[in-house]
Amino acid sequence: MFEINSPLNNSWIPVAVDSDFPIQNIPFGVFKTQRSEPRCCTRIGDTIIDLAALAENGYFDDIEMDSSVFYSSTLNDFMSCGKSVTSKVREQIALLFNSQNPEFPNQQKSEILYPADEVLMLMPITVGDYTDFYSSIEHATNVGKMFRDPENALLPNWKHLPVGYHGRSSSIVVSGTDIHRPKGQILPAGVENPIFSPSRLMDFELEMAFITNRSTELGDSIPVENAEEYIFGFTLFNDLSARDIQKWEYVPLGPFLGKNFGSVISPWIITLEALEPFRVEGPVQVPEVLPYLKTTGKRNFDINLEVYLQPEDSSPSLICQSNHKYLYWNIAQQLAHQTINGCNINSGDMYASGTISGPTENSFGSMLELSWGGKKDIHLADGQTRKFIQDNDTIIMKAYAQNGSVRIGFGDVITKILPAK
Ligand code: CA
């Protein structure tokens, strides 16, 4: 049987050693060129592959599907075909571009393949509903220590359920979108009444988000054991946060305007299938969780996460190295909990993990934690320091699972913070 994820596979399309997109990855996205309308695509090395053009040339004829889903400006219809179809498409791409198979004739290459630097990558999905979880025990503990009580950093519910809130989908945008510093009410230290001001404490949150591929009926719950069947894949997610707006507004109902002025994702959705070789067990959960949340086996993923801060006219500095495997609550538990009350879901919904911090100080996934509430300087390679994001700083996030020679990457999430409008 053909093993798509085998490290032995090579493509007839050139792939650099450090590429995020070897033939084992086969991510999905949406692109357009100066001449063409948006279409669904995948990528090998630095080559964008037009899936609609592959279909036009008959390469998906053996798969029972409506290939018009590829002529779309989003992946929603493709994802909604379900895994029985999307997995076959992935397998067919892995075969077509395998170095054991012949290269396409030049005429077809010119119709199907594009250099990555000649296309524009678009927002890959229309996000329906958006949930932001809070599933890293290190992050929740750090924030609890800073904002509340160091002795009781975790609230009593935290180890019993994956805490989350419903966010806003309209402001989720694709990498490369600049975000203006938000304005709002803040309460500076020592002041009795709030003032209106651009946020002074702009931050990123290093997260990953999963996307669902089908709907459920109102009243239904997704069993934790089946939850991954409803998940198409992951994207890398920068949940920009204004800590001063957040701090003043969040009691009693939770995050609001401090969180919804821009969240940025990578242009690529990486399938769960591509991440199969990188499964690891999550942290042991004590106390034992209720039966509807109980999972067995390897439910976390060994995905390296990095954050770089690049001041204007300078080079990027690595300021955080974390990993998806640290998450206390896994994606199956998150989706089971989301629906346990009968809340229905749809294809194209997005579920972010919450900031993914690790156990060491260099693995904290936000500047709030890296600067410990603004008490410590974060040192950059060019000698500058930061506590929070300054105007015209660019935040670059990277994610990749690596297994010997194979690197399954997510593409960069690049966000420049512009001055307040
Ligand atoms: Ca968040």
XYZ file of C-alpha atoms and ligand atoms in Angstrom, residues 130 132-133 165 205 207 239 241 259 354-355, ligand 1:
12
model
C -15.054 30.982 16.312
C -11.090 30.453 21.704
C -10.106 27.910 24.322
C -15.334 31.669 25.072
C -0.944 34.976 21.577
C -2.057 29.495 19.238
C -4.649 35.946 18.542
C -4.588 40.940 22.361
C -9.453 40.387 21.587
C -5.567 29.418 23.596
C -2.005 30.597 24.093
Ca -6.576 33.641 22.775
